[in-house]
mmCIF file of C-alpha atoms in Angstrom:
data_model
loop_
_atom_site.group_PDB
_atom_site.id
_atom_site.type_symbol
_atom_site.label_atom_id
_atom_site.label_comp_id
_atom_site.label_asym_id
_atom_site.label_seq_id
_atom_site.Cartn_x
_atom_site.Cartn_y
_atom_site.Cartn_z
ATOM 1 C CA THR A 1 -66.061 58.270 83.009
ATOM 2 C CA GLN A 2 -65.914 60.133 79.721
ATOM 3 C CA LEU A 3 -62.686 59.588 77.806
ATOM 4 C CA LEU A 4 -62.915 63.023 76.205
ATOM 5 C CA GLU A 5 -64.243 65.857 78.341
ATOM 6 C CA GLN A 6 -65.575 68.892 76.540
ATOM 7 C CA SER A 7 -66.243 72.273 78.075
ATOM 8 C CA PRO A 8 -68.320 74.232 78.342
ATOM 9 C CA GLN A 9 -71.312 71.982 77.793
ATOM 10 C CA PHE A 10 -73.467 74.916 76.655
ATOM 11 C CA LEU A 11 -72.475 78.328 75.320
ATOM 12 C CA SER A 12 -74.795 81.114 74.203
ATOM 13 C CA ILE A 13 -73.240 84.278 72.783
ATOM 14 C CA GLN A 14 -74.053 87.260 70.619
ATOM 15 C CA GLU A 15 -73.048 87.598 66.996
ATOM 16 C CA GLY A 16 -69.575 89.086 66.668
ATOM 17 C CA GLU A 17 -68.189 87.688 69.931
ATOM 18 C CA ASN A 18 -65.162 85.408 70.161
ATOM 19 C CA LEU A 19 -65.242 82.071 71.956
ATOM 20 C CA THR A 20 -63.089 79.070 72.812
ATOM 21 C CA VAL A 21 -64.225 75.533 73.545
ATOM 22 C CA TYR A 22 -62.053 72.819 74.997
ATOM 23 C CA CYS A 23 -61.510 69.105 74.662
ATOM 24 C CA ASN A 24 -59.451 67.355 77.361
ATOM 25 C CA SER A 25 -58.369 63.815 78.088
ATOM 26 C CA SER A 26 -55.950 61.905 80.272
ATOM 27 C CA SER A 27 -55.101 59.720 77.276
ATOM 28 C CA VAL A 28 -52.650 60.474 74.498
ATOM 29 C CA PHE A 29 -54.130 60.452 71.005
ATOM 30 C CA SER A 30 -52.349 60.028 67.703
ATOM 31 C CA SER A 31 -54.829 62.537 66.289
ATOM 32 C CA LEU A 32 -57.963 64.424 67.240
ATOM 33 C CA GLN A 33 -60.848 65.399 65.049
ATOM 34 C CA TRP A 34 -63.453 68.151 65.418
ATOM 35 C CA TYR A 35 -66.946 67.712 64.028
ATOM 36 C CA ARG A 36 -69.935 70.036 63.903
ATOM 37 C CA GLN A 37 -73.454 68.682 64.119
ATOM 38 C CA GLU A 38 -76.491 70.760 63.178
ATOM 39 C CA PRO A 39 -80.030 69.868 64.262
ATOM 40 C CA GLY A 40 -81.481 66.965 62.317
ATOM 41 C CA GLU A 41 -78.166 66.073 60.723
ATOM 42 C CA GLY A 42 -75.175 63.892 61.371
ATOM 43 C CA PRO A 43 -71.785 65.242 62.455
ATOM 44 C CA VAL A 44 -69.570 66.721 59.737
ATOM 45 C CA LEU A 45 -65.791 66.769 59.996
ATOM 46 C CA LEU A 46 -64.205 70.199 60.375
ATOM 47 C CA VAL A 47 -60.551 69.336 60.889
ATOM 48 C CA THR A 48 -58.065 66.668 61.951
ATOM 49 C CA VAL A 49 -55.007 67.622 64.007
ATOM 50 C CA VAL A 50 -52.165 65.121 64.188
ATOM 51 C CA THR A 51 -49.023 66.798 65.532
ATOM 52 C CA GLY A 52 -48.547 67.991 69.121
ATOM 53 C CA GLY A 53 -48.645 71.788 69.165
ATOM 54 C CA GLU A 54 -50.232 71.941 65.738
ATOM 55 C CA VAL A 55 -52.458 74.910 64.901
ATOM 56 C CA LYS A 56 -54.877 74.776 61.988
ATOM 57 C CA LYS A 57 -57.019 77.609 60.721
ATOM 58 C CA LEU A 58 -60.248 77.244 58.831
ATOM 59 C CA LYS A 59 -61.501 80.753 58.026
ATOM 60 C CA ARG A 60 -62.660 82.117 61.424
ATOM 61 C CA LEU A 61 -62.027 78.825 63.226
ATOM 62 C CA THR A 62 -58.655 78.051 64.814
ATOM 63 C CA PHE A 63 -57.895 74.572 66.103
ATOM 64 C CA GLN A 64 -54.985 73.724 68.371
ATOM 65 C CA PHE A 65 -53.650 70.336 69.439
ATOM 66 C CA GLY A 66 -51.880 70.289 72.790
ATOM 67 C CA ASP A 67 -48.148 69.595 72.944
ATOM 68 C CA ALA A 68 -48.769 66.357 74.836
ATOM 69 C CA ARG A 69 -51.534 65.335 72.390
ATOM 70 C CA LYS A 70 -54.038 65.001 75.232
ATOM 71 C CA ASP A 71 -56.108 68.108 74.618
ATOM 72 C CA SER A 72 -57.369 70.425 71.938
ATOM 73 C CA SER A 73 -59.155 73.725 71.626
ATOM 74 C CA LEU A 74 -61.362 75.400 69.071
ATOM 75 C CA HIS A 75 -61.436 79.192 68.880
ATOM 76 C CA ILE A 76 -64.046 81.017 66.815
ATOM 77 C CA THR A 77 -63.526 84.663 65.944
ATOM 78 C CA ALA A 78 -66.458 86.978 65.307
ATOM 79 C CA ALA A 79 -69.058 84.228 65.682
ATOM 80 C CA GLN A 80 -72.027 84.227 63.315
ATOM 81 C CA PRO A 81 -75.479 82.643 63.667
ATOM 82 C CA GLY A 82 -74.415 80.080 61.077
ATOM 83 C CA ASP A 83 -71.833 78.791 63.570
ATOM 84 C CA THR A 84 -74.640 77.522 65.785
ATOM 85 C CA GLY A 85 -74.397 73.792 66.381
ATOM 86 C CA LEU A 86 -72.965 70.996 68.496
ATOM 87 C CA TYR A 87 -69.171 70.891 68.354
ATOM 88 C CA LEU A 88 -67.734 67.440 68.997
ATOM 89 C CA CYS A 89 -64.152 66.388 69.450
ATOM 90 C CA ALA A 90 -63.174 62.814 68.704
ATOM 91 C CA GLY A 91 -60.066 60.729 69.145
ATOM 92 C CA VAL A 92 -58.979 57.235 68.217
ATOM 93 C CA LEU A 93 -57.691 54.703 70.715
ATOM 94 C CA ILE A 94 -59.240 51.623 69.160
ATOM 95 C CA GLU A 95 -62.365 53.093 67.665
ATOM 96 C CA LEU A 96 -63.288 56.753 67.146
ATOM 97 C CA THR A 97 -64.520 58.023 70.511
ATOM 98 C CA PHE A 98 -66.479 61.238 70.844
ATOM 99 C CA GLY A 99 -66.831 63.752 73.620
ATOM 100 C CA LYS A 100 -70.338 64.842 74.599
ATOM 101 C CA GLY A 101 -69.875 68.119 72.770
ATOM 102 C CA THR A 102 -70.357 71.835 73.289
ATOM 103 C CA LEU A 103 -73.732 73.163 72.183
ATOM 104 C CA LEU A 104 -73.080 76.625 70.778
ATOM 105 C CA THR A 105 -75.844 79.126 70.099
ATOM 106 C CA VAL A 106 -74.963 82.379 68.352
ATOM 107 C CA ASN A 107 -77.740 84.937 68.641
ATOM 108 C CA PRO A 108 -78.178 87.611 65.970
ATOM 109 C CA ASP B 1 -75.247 65.409 51.499
ATOM 110 C CA SER B 2 -72.735 62.972 52.990
ATOM 111 C CA GLY B 3 -73.639 60.162 50.621
ATOM 112 C CA VAL B 4 -74.655 57.912 53.519
ATOM 113 C CA THR B 5 -78.323 56.941 53.507
ATOM 114 C CA GLN B 6 -80.221 55.786 56.567
ATOM 115 C CA THR B 7 -83.784 54.510 56.788
ATOM 116 C CA PRO B 8 -86.174 55.023 58.393
ATOM 117 C CA LYS B 9 -85.662 58.609 59.571
ATOM 118 C CA HIS B 10 -88.185 58.241 62.355
ATOM 119 C CA LEU B 11 -89.549 55.168 64.084
ATOM 120 C CA ILE B 12 -92.001 54.879 66.948
ATOM 121 C CA THR B 13 -92.569 51.519 68.545
ATOM 122 C CA ALA B 14 -93.522 49.868 71.813
ATOM 123 C CA THR B 15 -91.452 48.215 74.523
ATOM 124 C CA GLY B 16 -90.622 44.607 73.798
ATOM 125 C CA GLN B 17 -90.705 45.060 70.035
ATOM 126 C CA ARG B 18 -87.941 44.585 67.487
ATOM 127 C CA VAL B 19 -86.819 47.041 64.803
ATOM 128 C CA THR B 20 -84.270 47.081 61.996
ATOM 129 C CA LEU B 21 -82.358 50.169 60.941
ATOM 130 C CA ARG B 22 -80.770 50.251 57.525
ATOM 131 C CA CYS B 23 -77.684 52.040 56.220
ATOM 132 C CA SER B 24 -76.177 52.409 52.763
ATOM 133 C CA PRO B 25 -72.591 53.695 52.916
ATOM 134 C CA ARG B 26 -70.957 56.122 50.523
ATOM 135 C CA SER B 27 -70.070 54.578 47.212
ATOM 136 C CA GLY B 28 -66.736 52.803 47.550
ATOM 137 C CA ASP B 29 -66.533 52.920 51.356
ATOM 138 C CA LEU B 30 -65.906 49.514 52.889
ATOM 139 C CA SER B 31 -66.219 50.448 56.572
ATOM 140 C CA VAL B 32 -69.554 51.022 58.286
ATOM 141 C CA TYR B 33 -69.948 52.242 61.855
ATOM 142 C CA TRP B 34 -72.995 52.442 64.091
ATOM 143 C CA TYR B 35 -73.328 55.033 66.839
ATOM 144 C CA GLN B 36 -76.069 55.758 69.356
ATOM 145 C CA GLN B 37 -76.642 59.366 70.420
ATOM 146 C CA SER B 38 -78.600 60.348 73.505
ATOM 147 C CA LEU B 39 -78.689 63.526 75.564
ATOM 148 C CA ASP B 40 -77.048 62.010 78.619
ATOM 149 C CA GLN B 41 -74.481 59.713 76.978
ATOM 150 C CA GLY B 42 -73.555 61.652 73.856
ATOM 151 C CA LEU B 43 -72.394 59.804 70.756
ATOM 152 C CA GLN B 44 -71.540 56.224 71.739
ATOM 153 C CA PHE B 45 -69.780 53.786 69.432
ATOM 154 C CA LEU B 46 -71.675 50.534 68.971
ATOM 155 C CA ILE B 47 -69.961 48.475 66.283
ATOM 156 C CA GLN B 48 -67.855 48.623 63.117
ATOM 157 C CA TYR B 49 -67.873 46.408 60.039
ATOM 158 C CA TYR B 50 -65.261 46.310 57.339
ATOM 159 C CA ASN B 51 -66.035 44.597 54.053
ATOM 160 C CA GLY B 52 -68.602 42.315 55.629
ATOM 161 C CA GLU B 53 -66.687 41.387 58.748
ATOM 162 C CA GLU B 54 -67.016 42.705 62.279
ATOM 163 C CA ARG B 55 -63.947 44.835 63.006
ATOM 164 C CA ALA B 56 -64.569 46.514 66.361
ATOM 165 C CA LYS B 57 -67.199 46.356 69.051
ATOM 166 C CA GLY B 58 -68.142 49.052 71.535
ATOM 167 C CA ASN B 59 -70.870 49.325 74.129
ATOM 168 C CA ILE B 60 -73.413 47.350 72.133
ATOM 169 C CA LEU B 61 -76.043 45.539 74.148
ATOM 170 C CA GLU B 62 -76.632 41.823 73.637
ATOM 171 C CA ARG B 63 -80.179 42.689 72.522
ATOM 172 C CA PHE B 64 -78.640 44.554 69.589
ATOM 173 C CA SER B 65 -76.971 42.980 66.589
ATOM 174 C CA ALA B 66 -75.681 44.170 63.250
ATOM 175 C CA GLN B 67 -74.405 42.846 59.983
ATOM 176 C CA GLN B 68 -72.916 44.081 56.748
ATOM 177 C CA PHE B 69 -74.061 42.468 53.535
ATOM 178 C CA PRO B 70 -72.078 41.675 50.362
ATOM 179 C CA ASP B 71 -73.360 44.871 48.735
ATOM 180 C CA LEU B 72 -71.880 46.689 51.779
ATOM 181 C CA HIS B 73 -75.146 47.995 53.171
ATOM 182 C CA SER B 74 -75.589 47.369 56.871
ATOM 183 C CA GLU B 75 -78.470 46.710 59.221
ATOM 184 C CA LEU B 76 -78.717 47.278 62.958
ATOM 185 C CA ASN B 77 -81.272 45.083 64.693
ATOM 186 C CA LEU B 78 -82.639 46.172 68.050
ATOM 187 C CA SER B 79 -84.782 43.676 69.950
ATOM 188 C CA SER B 80 -86.715 43.493 73.243
ATOM 189 C CA LEU B 81 -86.800 47.246 73.137
ATOM 190 C CA GLU B 82 -86.815 49.252 76.352
ATOM 191 C CA LEU B 83 -87.689 52.872 77.002
ATOM 192 C CA GLY B 84 -83.999 53.644 77.444
ATOM 193 C CA ASP B 85 -83.258 52.568 73.881
ATOM 194 C CA SER B 86 -84.951 55.720 72.604
ATOM 195 C CA ALA B 87 -82.175 57.648 70.859
ATOM 196 C CA LEU B 88 -80.736 58.763 67.561
ATOM 197 C CA TYR B 89 -78.902 55.988 65.779
ATOM 198 C CA PHE B 90 -76.249 57.075 63.313
ATOM 199 C CA CYS B 91 -74.500 55.133 60.643
ATOM 200 C CA ALA B 92 -71.189 56.375 59.302
ATOM 201 C CA SER B 93 -68.862 55.125 56.612
ATOM 202 C CA SER B 94 -65.241 55.649 55.757
ATOM 203 C CA ALA B 95 -62.713 54.664 53.158
ATOM 204 C CA ASP B 96 -60.321 53.387 55.848
ATOM 205 C CA SER B 97 -58.898 49.926 55.432
ATOM 206 C CA GLY B 98 -60.230 48.781 58.789
ATOM 207 C CA GLY B 99 -58.526 51.105 61.251
ATOM 208 C CA VAL B 100 -59.977 54.545 61.868
ATOM 209 C CA THR B 101 -57.556 57.135 60.607
ATOM 210 C CA GLY B 102 -59.599 59.376 58.401
ATOM 211 C CA GLU B 103 -62.917 61.088 58.145
ATOM 212 C CA LEU B 104 -66.198 59.460 59.027
ATOM 213 C CA PHE B 105 -69.167 60.422 56.872
ATOM 214 C CA PHE B 106 -72.397 60.300 58.837
ATOM 215 C CA GLY B 107 -75.928 59.733 57.692
ATOM 216 C CA GLU B 108 -78.782 61.872 58.967
ATOM 217 C CA GLY B 109 -79.687 59.315 61.603
ATOM 218 C CA SER B 110 -82.706 57.269 62.565
ATOM 219 C CA ARG B 111 -84.669 58.625 65.495
ATOM 220 C CA LEU B 112 -86.119 55.757 67.529
ATOM 221 C CA THR B 113 -88.817 56.400 70.087
ATOM 222 C CA VAL B 114 -89.867 53.527 72.331
ATOM 223 C CA LEU B 115 -93.186 54.046 74.129
#
């Protein structure tokens, strides 16, 4: 059983479209992190959310932490080919645990 | 460039063999983490060291072992290799004082192929 469930597993869209990916758990986390991993590279941190209900914006990316601190979402506005990558959410219970990720492909 | 260096980048070996993966953390980071990434399991935590001591252990097989040296570099040893051990192995470091609260900086990974 995966501690952090991410959906969808795969997402292929056209440039300019909006999208939302989700990260859900039955556990409560003190914080959740989102990473992006590009082919041939390691994951890179995008954001950390720490307060239930918190919304953080990073240019065209909007991250939300659920009120109960069990889930999070990532919304991308007007996606660009450069957004292509594997989006991973991660939370700490004892160690940093990752979901399996959403593989996003943005086609020009 | 994350500042974390992993070698080798690619490794091909046969079943039953033993390999060593090496990681140099970012300058000043005391914590080193090892993760295994495969298509079916995703990114799985193996083990964490903090300033030379084991701090947390995940789903690391008994055939695998790791250590962190006084200069803070770390090695992951994989022995009696099986086909299923083929994966990307990532090292990450952080400035955390043992508990994970901040950002992990990942290396580019070592891709292990067991034939």
